[in-house]
mmCIF file of C-alpha atoms in Angstrom:
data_model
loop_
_atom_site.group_PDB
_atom_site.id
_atom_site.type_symbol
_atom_site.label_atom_id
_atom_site.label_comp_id
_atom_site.label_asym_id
_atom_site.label_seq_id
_atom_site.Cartn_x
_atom_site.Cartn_y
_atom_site.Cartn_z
ATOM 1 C CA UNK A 40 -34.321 -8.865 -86.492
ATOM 2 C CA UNK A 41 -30.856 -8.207 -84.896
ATOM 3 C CA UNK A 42 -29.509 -8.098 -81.884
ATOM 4 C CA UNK A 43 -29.843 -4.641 -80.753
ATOM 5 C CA UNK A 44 -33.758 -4.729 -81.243
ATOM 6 C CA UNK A 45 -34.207 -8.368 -79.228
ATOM 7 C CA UNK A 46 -31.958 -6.255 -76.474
ATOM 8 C CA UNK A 47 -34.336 -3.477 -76.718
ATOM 9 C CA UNK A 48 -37.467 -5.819 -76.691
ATOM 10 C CA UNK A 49 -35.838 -7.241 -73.467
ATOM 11 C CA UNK A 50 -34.179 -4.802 -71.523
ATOM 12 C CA UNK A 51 -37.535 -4.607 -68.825
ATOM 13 C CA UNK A 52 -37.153 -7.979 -67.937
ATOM 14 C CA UNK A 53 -33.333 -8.143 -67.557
ATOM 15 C CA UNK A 54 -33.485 -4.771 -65.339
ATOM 16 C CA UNK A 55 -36.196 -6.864 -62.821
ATOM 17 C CA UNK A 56 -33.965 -10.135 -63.065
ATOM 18 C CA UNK A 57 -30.833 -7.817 -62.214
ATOM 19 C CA UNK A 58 -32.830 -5.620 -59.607
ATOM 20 C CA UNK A 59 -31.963 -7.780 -56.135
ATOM 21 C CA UNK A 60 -28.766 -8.425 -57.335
ATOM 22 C CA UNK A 61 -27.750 -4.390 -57.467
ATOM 23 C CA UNK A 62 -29.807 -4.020 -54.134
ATOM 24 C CA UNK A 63 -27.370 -6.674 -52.402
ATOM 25 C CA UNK A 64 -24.617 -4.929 -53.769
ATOM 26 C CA UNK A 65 -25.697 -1.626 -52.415
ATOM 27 C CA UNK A 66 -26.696 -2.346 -48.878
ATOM 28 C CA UNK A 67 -23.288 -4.345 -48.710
ATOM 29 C CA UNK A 68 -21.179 -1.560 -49.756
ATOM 30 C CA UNK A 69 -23.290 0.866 -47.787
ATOM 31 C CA UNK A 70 -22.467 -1.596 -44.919
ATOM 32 C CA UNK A 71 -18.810 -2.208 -45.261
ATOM 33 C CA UNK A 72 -18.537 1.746 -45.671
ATOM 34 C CA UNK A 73 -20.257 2.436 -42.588
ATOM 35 C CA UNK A 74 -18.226 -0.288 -40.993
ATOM 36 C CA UNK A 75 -15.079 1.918 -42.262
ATOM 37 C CA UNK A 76 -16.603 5.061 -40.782
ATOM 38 C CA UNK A 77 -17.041 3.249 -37.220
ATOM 39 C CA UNK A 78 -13.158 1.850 -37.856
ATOM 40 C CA UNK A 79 -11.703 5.327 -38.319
ATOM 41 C CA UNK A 80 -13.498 6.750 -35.089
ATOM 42 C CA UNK A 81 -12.711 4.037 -32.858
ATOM 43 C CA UNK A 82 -9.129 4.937 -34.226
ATOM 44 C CA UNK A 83 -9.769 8.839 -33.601
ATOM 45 C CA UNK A 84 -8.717 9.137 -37.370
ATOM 46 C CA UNK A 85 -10.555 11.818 -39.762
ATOM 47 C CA UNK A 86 -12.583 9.201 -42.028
ATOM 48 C CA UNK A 87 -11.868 10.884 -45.096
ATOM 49 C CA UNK A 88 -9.236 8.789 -45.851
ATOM 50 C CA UNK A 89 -6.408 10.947 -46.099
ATOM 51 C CA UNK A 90 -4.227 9.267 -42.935
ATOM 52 C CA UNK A 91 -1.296 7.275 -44.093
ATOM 53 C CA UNK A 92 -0.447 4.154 -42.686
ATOM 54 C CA UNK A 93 2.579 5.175 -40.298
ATOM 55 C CA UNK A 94 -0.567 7.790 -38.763
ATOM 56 C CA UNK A 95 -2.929 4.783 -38.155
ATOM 57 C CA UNK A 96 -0.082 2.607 -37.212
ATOM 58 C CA UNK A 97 0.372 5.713 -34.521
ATOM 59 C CA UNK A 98 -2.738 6.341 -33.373
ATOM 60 C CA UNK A 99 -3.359 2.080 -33.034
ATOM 61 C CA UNK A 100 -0.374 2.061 -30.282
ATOM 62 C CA UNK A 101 -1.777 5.229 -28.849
ATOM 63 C CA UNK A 102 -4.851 3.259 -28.384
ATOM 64 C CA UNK A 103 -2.924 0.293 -27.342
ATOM 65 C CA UNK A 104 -1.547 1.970 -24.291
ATOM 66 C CA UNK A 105 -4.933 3.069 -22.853
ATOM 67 C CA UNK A 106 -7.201 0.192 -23.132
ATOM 68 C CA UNK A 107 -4.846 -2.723 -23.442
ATOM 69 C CA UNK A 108 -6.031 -5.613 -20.680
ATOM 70 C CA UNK A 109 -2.288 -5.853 -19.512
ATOM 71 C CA UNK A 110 -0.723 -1.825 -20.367
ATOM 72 C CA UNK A 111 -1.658 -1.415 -16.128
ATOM 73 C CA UNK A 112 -3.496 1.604 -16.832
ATOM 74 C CA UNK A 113 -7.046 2.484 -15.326
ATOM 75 C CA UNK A 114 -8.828 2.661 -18.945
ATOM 76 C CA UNK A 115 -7.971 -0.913 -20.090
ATOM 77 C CA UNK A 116 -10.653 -2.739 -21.129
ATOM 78 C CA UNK A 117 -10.473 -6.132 -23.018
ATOM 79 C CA UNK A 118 -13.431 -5.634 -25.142
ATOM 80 C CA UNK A 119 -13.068 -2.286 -26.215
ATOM 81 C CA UNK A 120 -9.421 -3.015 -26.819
ATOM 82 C CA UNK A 121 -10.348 -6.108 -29.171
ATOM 83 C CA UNK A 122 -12.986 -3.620 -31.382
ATOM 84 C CA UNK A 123 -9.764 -1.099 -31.308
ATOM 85 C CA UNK A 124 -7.898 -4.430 -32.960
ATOM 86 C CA UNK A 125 -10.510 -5.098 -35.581
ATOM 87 C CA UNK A 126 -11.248 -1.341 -36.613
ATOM 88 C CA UNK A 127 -6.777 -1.379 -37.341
ATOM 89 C CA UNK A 128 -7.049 -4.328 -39.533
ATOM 90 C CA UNK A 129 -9.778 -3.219 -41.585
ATOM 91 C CA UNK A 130 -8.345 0.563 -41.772
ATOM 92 C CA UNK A 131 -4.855 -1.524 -42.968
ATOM 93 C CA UNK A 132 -6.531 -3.294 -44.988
ATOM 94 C CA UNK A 133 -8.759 -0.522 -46.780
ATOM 95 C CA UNK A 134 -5.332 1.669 -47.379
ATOM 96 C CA UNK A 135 -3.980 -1.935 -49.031
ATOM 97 C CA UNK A 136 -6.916 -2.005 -51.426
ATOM 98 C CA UNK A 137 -6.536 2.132 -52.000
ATOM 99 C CA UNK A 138 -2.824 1.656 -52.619
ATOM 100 C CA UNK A 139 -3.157 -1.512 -55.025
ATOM 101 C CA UNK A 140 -5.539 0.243 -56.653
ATOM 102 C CA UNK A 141 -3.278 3.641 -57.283
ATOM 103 C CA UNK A 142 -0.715 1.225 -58.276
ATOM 104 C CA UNK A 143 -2.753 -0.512 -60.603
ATOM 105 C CA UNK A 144 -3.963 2.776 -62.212
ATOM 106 C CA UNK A 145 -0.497 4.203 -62.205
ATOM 107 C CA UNK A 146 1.157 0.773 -63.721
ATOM 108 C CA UNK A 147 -1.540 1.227 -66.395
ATOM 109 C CA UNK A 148 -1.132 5.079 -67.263
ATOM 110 C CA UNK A 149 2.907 3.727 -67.449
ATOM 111 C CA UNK A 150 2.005 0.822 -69.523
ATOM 112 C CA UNK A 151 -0.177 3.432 -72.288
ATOM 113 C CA UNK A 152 3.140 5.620 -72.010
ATOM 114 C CA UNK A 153 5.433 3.169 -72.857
ATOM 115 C CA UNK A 154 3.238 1.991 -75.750
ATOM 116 C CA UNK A 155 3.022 5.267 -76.842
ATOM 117 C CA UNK A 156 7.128 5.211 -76.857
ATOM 118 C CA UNK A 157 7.231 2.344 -78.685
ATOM 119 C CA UNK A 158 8.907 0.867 -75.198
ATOM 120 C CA UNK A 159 9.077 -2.799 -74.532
ATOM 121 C CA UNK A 160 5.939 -4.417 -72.391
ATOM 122 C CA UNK A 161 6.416 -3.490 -68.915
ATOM 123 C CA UNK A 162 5.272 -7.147 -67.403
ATOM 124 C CA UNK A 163 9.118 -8.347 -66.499
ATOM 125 C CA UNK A 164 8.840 -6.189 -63.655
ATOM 126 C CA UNK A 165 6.258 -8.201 -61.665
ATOM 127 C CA UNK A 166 8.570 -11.296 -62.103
ATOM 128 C CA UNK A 167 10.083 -9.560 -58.635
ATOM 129 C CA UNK A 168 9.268 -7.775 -55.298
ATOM 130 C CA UNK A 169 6.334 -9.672 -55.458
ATOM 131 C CA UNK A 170 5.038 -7.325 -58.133
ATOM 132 C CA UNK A 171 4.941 -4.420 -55.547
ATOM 133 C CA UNK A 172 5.502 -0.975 -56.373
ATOM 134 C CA UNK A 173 6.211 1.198 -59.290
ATOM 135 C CA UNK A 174 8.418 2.972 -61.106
ATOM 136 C CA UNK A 175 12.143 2.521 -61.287
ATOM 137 C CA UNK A 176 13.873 -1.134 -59.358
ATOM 138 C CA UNK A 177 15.720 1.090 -56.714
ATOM 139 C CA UNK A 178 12.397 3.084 -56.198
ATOM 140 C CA UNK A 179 10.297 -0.385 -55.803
ATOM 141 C CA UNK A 180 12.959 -2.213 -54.181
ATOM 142 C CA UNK A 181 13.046 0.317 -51.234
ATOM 143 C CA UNK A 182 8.529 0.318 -51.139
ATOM 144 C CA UNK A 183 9.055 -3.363 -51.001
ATOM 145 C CA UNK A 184 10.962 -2.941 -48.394
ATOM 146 C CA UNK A 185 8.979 -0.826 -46.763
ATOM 147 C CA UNK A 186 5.839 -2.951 -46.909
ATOM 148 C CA UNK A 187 7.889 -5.652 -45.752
ATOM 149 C CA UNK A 188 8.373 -3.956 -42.102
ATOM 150 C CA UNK A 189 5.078 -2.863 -42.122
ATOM 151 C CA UNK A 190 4.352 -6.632 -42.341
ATOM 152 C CA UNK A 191 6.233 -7.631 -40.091
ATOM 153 C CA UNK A 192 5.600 -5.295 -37.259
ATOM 154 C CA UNK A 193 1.821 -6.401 -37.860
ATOM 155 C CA UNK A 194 3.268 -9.283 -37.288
ATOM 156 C CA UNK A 195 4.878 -8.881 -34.116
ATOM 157 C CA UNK A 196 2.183 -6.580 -32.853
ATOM 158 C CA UNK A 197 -0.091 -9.725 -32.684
ATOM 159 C CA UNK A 198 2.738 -12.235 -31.534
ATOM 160 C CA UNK A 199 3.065 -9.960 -28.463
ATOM 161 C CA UNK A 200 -0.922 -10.161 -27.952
ATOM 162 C CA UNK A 201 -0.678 -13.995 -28.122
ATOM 163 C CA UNK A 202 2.096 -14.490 -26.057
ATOM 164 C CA UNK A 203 0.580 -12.187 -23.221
ATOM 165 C CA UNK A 204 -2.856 -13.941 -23.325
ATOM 166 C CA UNK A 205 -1.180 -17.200 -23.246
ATOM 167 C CA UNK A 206 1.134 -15.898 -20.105
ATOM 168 C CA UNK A 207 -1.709 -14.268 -18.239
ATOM 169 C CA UNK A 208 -3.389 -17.720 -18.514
ATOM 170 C CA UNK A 209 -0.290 -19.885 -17.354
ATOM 171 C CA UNK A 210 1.260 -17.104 -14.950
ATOM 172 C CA UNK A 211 0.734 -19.154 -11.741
ATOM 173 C CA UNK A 212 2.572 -22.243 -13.502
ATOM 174 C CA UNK A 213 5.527 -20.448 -14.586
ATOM 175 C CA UNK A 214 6.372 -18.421 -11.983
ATOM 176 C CA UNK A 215 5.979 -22.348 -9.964
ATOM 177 C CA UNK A 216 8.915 -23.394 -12.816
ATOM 178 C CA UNK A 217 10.934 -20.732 -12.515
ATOM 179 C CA UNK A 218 11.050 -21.023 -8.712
ATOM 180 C CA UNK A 219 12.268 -24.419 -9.041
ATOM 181 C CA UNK A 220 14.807 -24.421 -11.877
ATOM 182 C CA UNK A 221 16.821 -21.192 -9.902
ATOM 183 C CA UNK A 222 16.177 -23.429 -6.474
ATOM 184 C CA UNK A 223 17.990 -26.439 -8.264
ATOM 185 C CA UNK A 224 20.955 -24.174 -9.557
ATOM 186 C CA UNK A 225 21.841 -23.791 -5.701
ATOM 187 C CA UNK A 226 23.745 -27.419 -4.836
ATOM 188 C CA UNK A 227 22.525 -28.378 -1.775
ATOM 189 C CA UNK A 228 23.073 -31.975 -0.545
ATOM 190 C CA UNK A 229 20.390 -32.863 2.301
ATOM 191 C CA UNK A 230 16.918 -33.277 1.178
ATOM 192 C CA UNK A 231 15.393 -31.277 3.603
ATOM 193 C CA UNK A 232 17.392 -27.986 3.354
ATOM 194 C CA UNK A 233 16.375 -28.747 -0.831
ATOM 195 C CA UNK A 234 12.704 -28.314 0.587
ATOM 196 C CA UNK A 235 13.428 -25.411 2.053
ATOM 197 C CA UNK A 236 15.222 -23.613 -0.553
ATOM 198 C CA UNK A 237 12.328 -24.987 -2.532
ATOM 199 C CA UNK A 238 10.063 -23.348 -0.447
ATOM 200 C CA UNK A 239 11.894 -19.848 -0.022
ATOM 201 C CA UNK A 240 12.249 -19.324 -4.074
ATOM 202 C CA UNK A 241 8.344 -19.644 -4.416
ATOM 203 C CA UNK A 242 7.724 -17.587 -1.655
ATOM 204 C CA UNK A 243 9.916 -15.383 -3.459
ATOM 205 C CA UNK A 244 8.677 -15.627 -6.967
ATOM 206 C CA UNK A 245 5.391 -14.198 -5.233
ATOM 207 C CA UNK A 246 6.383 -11.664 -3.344
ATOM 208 C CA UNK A 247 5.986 -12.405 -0.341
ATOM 209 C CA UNK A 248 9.663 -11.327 1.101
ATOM 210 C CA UNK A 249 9.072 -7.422 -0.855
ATOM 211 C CA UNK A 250 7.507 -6.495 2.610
ATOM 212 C CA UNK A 251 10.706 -6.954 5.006
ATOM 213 C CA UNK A 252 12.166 -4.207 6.397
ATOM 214 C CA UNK A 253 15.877 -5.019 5.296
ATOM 215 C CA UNK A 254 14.766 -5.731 1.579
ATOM 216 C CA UNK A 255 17.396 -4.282 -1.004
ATOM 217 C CA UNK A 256 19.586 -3.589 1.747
ATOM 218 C CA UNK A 257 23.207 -5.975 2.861
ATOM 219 C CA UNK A 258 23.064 -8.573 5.374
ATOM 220 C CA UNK A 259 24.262 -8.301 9.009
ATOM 221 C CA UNK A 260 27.006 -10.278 10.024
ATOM 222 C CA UNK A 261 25.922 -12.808 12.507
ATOM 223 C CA UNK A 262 28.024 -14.320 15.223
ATOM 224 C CA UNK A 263 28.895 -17.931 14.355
ATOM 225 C CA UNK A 264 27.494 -20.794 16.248
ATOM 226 C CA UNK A 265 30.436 -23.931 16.058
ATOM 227 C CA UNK A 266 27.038 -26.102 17.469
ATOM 228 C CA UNK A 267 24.893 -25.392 14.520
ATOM 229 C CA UNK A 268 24.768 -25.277 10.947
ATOM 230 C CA UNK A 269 25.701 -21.557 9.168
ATOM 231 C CA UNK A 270 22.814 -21.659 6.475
ATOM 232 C CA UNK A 271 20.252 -22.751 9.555
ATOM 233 C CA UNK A 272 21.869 -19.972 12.006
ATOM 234 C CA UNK A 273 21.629 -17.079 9.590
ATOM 235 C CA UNK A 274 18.158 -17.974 8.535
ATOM 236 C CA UNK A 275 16.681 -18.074 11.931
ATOM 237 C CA UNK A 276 17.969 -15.159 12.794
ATOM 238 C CA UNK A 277 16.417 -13.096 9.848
ATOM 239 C CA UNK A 278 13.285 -14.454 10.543
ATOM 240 C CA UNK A 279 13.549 -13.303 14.427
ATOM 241 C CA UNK A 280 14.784 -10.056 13.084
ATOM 242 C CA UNK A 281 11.660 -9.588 11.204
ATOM 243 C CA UNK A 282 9.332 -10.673 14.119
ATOM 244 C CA UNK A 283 8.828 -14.416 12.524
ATOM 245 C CA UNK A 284 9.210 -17.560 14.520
ATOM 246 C CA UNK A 285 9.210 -21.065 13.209
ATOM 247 C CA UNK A 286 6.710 -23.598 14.525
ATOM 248 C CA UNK A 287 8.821 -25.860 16.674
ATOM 249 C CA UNK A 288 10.265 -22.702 18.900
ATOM 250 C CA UNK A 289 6.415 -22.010 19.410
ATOM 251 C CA UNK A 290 5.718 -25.636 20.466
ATOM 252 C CA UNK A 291 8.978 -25.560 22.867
ATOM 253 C CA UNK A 292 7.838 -22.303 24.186
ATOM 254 C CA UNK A 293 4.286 -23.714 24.885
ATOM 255 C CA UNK A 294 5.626 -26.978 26.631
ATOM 256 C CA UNK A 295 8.280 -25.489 28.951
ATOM 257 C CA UNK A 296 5.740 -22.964 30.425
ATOM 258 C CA UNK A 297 2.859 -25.994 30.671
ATOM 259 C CA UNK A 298 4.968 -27.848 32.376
ATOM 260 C CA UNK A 299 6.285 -25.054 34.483
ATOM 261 C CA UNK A 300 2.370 -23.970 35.485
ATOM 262 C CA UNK A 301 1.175 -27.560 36.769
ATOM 263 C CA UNK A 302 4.582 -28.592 38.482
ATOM 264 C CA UNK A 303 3.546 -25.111 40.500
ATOM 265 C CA UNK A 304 0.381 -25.849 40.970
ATOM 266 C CA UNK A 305 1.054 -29.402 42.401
ATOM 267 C CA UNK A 306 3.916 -27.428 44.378
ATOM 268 C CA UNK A 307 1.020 -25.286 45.981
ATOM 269 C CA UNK A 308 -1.145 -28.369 46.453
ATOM 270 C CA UNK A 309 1.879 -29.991 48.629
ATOM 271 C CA UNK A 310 2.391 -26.657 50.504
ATOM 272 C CA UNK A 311 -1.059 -26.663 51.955
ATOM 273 C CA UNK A 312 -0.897 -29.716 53.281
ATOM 274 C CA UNK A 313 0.998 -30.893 56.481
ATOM 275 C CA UNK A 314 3.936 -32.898 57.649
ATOM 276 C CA UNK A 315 3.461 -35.640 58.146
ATOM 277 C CA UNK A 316 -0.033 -35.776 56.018
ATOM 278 C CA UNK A 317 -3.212 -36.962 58.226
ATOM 279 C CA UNK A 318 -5.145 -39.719 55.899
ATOM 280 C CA UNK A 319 -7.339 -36.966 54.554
ATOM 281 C CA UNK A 320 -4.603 -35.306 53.410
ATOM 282 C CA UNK A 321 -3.136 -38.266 51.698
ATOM 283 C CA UNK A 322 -6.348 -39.113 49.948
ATOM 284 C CA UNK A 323 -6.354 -35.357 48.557
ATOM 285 C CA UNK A 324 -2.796 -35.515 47.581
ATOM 286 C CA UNK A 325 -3.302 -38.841 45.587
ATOM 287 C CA UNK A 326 -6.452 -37.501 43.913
ATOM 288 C CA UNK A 327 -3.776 -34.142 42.958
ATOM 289 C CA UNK A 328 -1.151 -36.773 41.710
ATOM 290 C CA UNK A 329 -3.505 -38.257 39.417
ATOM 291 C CA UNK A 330 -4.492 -35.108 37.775
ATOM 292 C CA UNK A 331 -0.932 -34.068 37.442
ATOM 293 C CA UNK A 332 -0.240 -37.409 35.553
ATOM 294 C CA UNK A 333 -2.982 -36.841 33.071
ATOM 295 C CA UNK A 334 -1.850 -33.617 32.020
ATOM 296 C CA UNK A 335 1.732 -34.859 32.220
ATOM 297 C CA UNK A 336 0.577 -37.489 29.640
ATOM 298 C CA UNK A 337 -0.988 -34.541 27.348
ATOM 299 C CA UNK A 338 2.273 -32.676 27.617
ATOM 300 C CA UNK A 339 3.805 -35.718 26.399
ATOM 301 C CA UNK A 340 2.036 -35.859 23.333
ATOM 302 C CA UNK A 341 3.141 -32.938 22.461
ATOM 303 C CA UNK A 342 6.912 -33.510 23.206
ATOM 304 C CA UNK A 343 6.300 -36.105 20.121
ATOM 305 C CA UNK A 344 4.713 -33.830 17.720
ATOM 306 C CA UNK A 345 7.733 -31.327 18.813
ATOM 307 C CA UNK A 346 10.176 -34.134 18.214
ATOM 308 C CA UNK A 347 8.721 -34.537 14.602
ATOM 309 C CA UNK A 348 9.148 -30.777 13.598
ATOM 310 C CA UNK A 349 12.318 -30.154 15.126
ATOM 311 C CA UNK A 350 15.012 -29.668 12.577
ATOM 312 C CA UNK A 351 17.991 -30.720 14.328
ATOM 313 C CA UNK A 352 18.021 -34.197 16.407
ATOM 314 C CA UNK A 353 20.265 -32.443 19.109
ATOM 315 C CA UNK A 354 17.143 -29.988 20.051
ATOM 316 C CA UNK A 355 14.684 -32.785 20.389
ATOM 317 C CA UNK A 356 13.041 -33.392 24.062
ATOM 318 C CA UNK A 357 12.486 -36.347 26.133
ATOM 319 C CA UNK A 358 9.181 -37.784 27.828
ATOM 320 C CA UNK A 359 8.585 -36.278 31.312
ATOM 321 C CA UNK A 360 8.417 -39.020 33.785
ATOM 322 C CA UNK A 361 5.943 -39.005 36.771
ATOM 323 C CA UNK A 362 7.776 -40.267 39.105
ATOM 324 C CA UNK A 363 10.971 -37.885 38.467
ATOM 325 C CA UNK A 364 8.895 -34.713 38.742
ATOM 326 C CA UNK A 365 6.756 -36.133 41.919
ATOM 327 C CA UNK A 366 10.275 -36.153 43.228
ATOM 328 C CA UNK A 367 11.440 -33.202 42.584
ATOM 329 C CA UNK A 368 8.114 -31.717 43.911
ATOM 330 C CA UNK A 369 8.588 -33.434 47.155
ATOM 331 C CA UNK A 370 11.983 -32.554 47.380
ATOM 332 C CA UNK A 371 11.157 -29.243 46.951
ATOM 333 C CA UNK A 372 8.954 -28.961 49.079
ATOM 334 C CA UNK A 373 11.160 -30.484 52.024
ATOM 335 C CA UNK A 374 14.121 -27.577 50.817
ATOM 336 C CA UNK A 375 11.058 -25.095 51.423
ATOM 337 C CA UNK A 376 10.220 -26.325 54.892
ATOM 338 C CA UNK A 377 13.357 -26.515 56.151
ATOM 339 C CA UNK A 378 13.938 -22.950 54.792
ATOM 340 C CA UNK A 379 10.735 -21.785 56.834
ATOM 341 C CA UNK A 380 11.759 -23.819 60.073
ATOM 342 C CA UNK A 381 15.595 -21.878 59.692
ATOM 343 C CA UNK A 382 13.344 -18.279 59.235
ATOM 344 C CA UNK A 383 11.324 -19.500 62.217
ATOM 345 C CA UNK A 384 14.492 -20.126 64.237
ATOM 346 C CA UNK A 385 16.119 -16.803 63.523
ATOM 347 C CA UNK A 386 12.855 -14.850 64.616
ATOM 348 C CA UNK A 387 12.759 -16.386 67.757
ATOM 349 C CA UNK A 388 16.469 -16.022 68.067
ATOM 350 C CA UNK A 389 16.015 -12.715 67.402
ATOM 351 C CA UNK A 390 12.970 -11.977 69.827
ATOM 352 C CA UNK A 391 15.384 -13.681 72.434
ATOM 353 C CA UNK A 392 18.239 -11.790 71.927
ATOM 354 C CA UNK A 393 15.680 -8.274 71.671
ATOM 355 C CA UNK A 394 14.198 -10.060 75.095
ATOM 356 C CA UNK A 395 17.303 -9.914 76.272
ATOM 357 C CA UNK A 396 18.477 -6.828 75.470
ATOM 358 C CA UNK A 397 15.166 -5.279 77.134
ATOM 359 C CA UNK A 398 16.120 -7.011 80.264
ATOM 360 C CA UNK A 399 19.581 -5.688 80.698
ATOM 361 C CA UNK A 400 18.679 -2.021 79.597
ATOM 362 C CA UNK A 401 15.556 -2.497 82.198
ATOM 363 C CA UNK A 402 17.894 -3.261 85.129
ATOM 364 C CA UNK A 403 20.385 -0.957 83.970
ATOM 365 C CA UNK A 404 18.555 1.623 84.374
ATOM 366 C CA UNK A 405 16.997 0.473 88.333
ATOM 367 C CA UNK A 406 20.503 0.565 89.505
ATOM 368 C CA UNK A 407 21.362 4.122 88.092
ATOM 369 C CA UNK A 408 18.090 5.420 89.550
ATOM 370 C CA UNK A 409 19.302 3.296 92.308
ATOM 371 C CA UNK A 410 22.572 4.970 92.655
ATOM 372 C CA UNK A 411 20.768 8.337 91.772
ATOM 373 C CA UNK A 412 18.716 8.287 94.829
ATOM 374 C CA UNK A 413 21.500 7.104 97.073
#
């Protein structure tokens, strides 16, 4: 019996052993063509195949520009952009297969030609150009080429997509680095005006200057102040041009008008009473004095606390003693009295003096009627 007849005798079983096998292989490629089909829409390319790779290339950065996470536009969308990324690849990568398969076909229909010529075998040429292309070296030297920057911008295409990921996740620590490598360029000596240049570039790496109302536009000149430093001068006075003031003018302001408010109030508290005070008096003014020192004491704290934010030593203030400004109240408050006394002297001067004047226009006018009647 030969072989043909044990292959006949056979051929059932071998078509059930071989039946899953060719039922794999036909849902895959069924799969992977649907796959395609889905690739090509997501694309907005015809799925017939007929778009060439500078069209897909085309319609991929079309693409790229609406729904890329970082293109700023109101259609981006990460996910969507990342099935856009998948359905280029496999469209590049289905024209690869068609084209290595045309240039398979072709090499082969060149290879029977030559044969047919009585030509030499045809194999030298995949010893370069990475066996790419076909027919003449100056023909598949330039689609080498080609395929080389289509490689390449693939390549760059998904650099670019790295690198902005990887920025996007580490934006906040280098725009932080950046601030303070262009904050060291500037040579500055003390260690506080460092802090505040410091301070100023981050502020500016972030924005938060772009709101002024003299951005983009040249500085003022600023009278000079022989008492203070230049870099100092000209920054307070941008900030006070655009409404800002730093902390230690707002804790000088707040100190000079607390301590102006309870040396009037004590001032009051003295007016009322008299001179010289009954005991009564006394007691009341002592009870007054010891309020005034406890909030002198609180105002003191915060001379200290002013003292430690003030950033020139020639601005700092001193402790307000108690028995200074009792003084001064007292004195005050004598000046004041002896002012009132002087007013109370000229009135009566004055209602003398009018008094007076009655009086001689009174008998004035008796003796003319006098003399009238005579």
């Amino acid at each position: 019996m030969n072989c043909w007849v044990l292959l006949r005798l056979h051929s059932a079983d071998l078509r059930i052993s071989l039946l899953p096998l060719y039922c794999s292989l036909s849902l895959r490629a069924l799969s992977s063509r649907a796959s395609l089909r889905e690739s090509y829409r997501l694309l907005q390319l015809p799925d017939d195949g007929a778009s060439g790779p500078a069209e897909v290339k085309e319609a991929y950065l079309r693409m790229a520009k609406l729904y890329h996470p970082d293109s700023g536009a109101p259609t981006a969308d990460a996910a969507l952009f990342s099935q856009i990324d998948e359905a280029y690849r496999a469209v590049l990568t289905h024209l690869g297969r068609q084209k290595s398969v045309s240039q398979f076909d072709q090499s082969l229909e060149e290879e029977e030609e030559d044969k047919v010529k009585g030509n030499a075998p045809q194999h030298r040429r995949y010893l370069s150009f990475e066996g790419v292309g076909s027919g003449t070296p100056s023909q598949r030297e330039r689609q080498y080429r080609q395929i080389r920057v289509d490689r390449a911008t693939d390549q760059v295409l998904e650099y670019r997509r790295k690198e902005m990921e990887k920025a996007a996740a580490d934006e906040g620590a280098m725009v932080t680095r950046d601030a303070r490598l262009r904050s060291k360029k500037i040579k500055i000596t003390q260690a506080v005006e460092r802090l505040v240049e410091d301070l100023i570039q981050e502020s500016m790496a972030r924005g938060d200057f772009q709101n002024l109302s003299g951005t983009g536009k040249p500085l003022n000149k600023f009278d000079h102040n022989p008492y203070m430093d230049p870099m100092t001068h000209n920054l307070n006075r941008i900030l006070i041009d655009n409404g800002y003031q730093p902390e230690w003018i707002v804790v000088q302001k707040e100190i000079r008008e607390t301590i102006a408010k309870i040396r009037e109030k004590l001032q009051k508290v003295r007016a009322r009473l008299g001179e010289p005070m009954t005991h009564s008096e006394t007691l009341q003014w002592k009870e007054h004095c010891a309020v005034f020192a406890d909030e002198l004491g609180k105002l003191n704290k915060k001379v200290d606390n002013f003292n430690l934010i003030v950033p020139l030593m020639s601005r700092q203030m001193v402790h307000y003693s108690l028995k200074r400004e009792l003084a001064k109240i007292l004195k005050t408050d004598q000046l004041l009295r002896q002012e009132k006394e002087k007013e109370k002297e000229m009135k009566q001067d004055e209602q003398k003096e009018i008094a007076r004047t009655s009086q001689h226009t009174r008998q004035g006018l008796i003796t003319w009627m006098q003399n009238l009647l005579k």
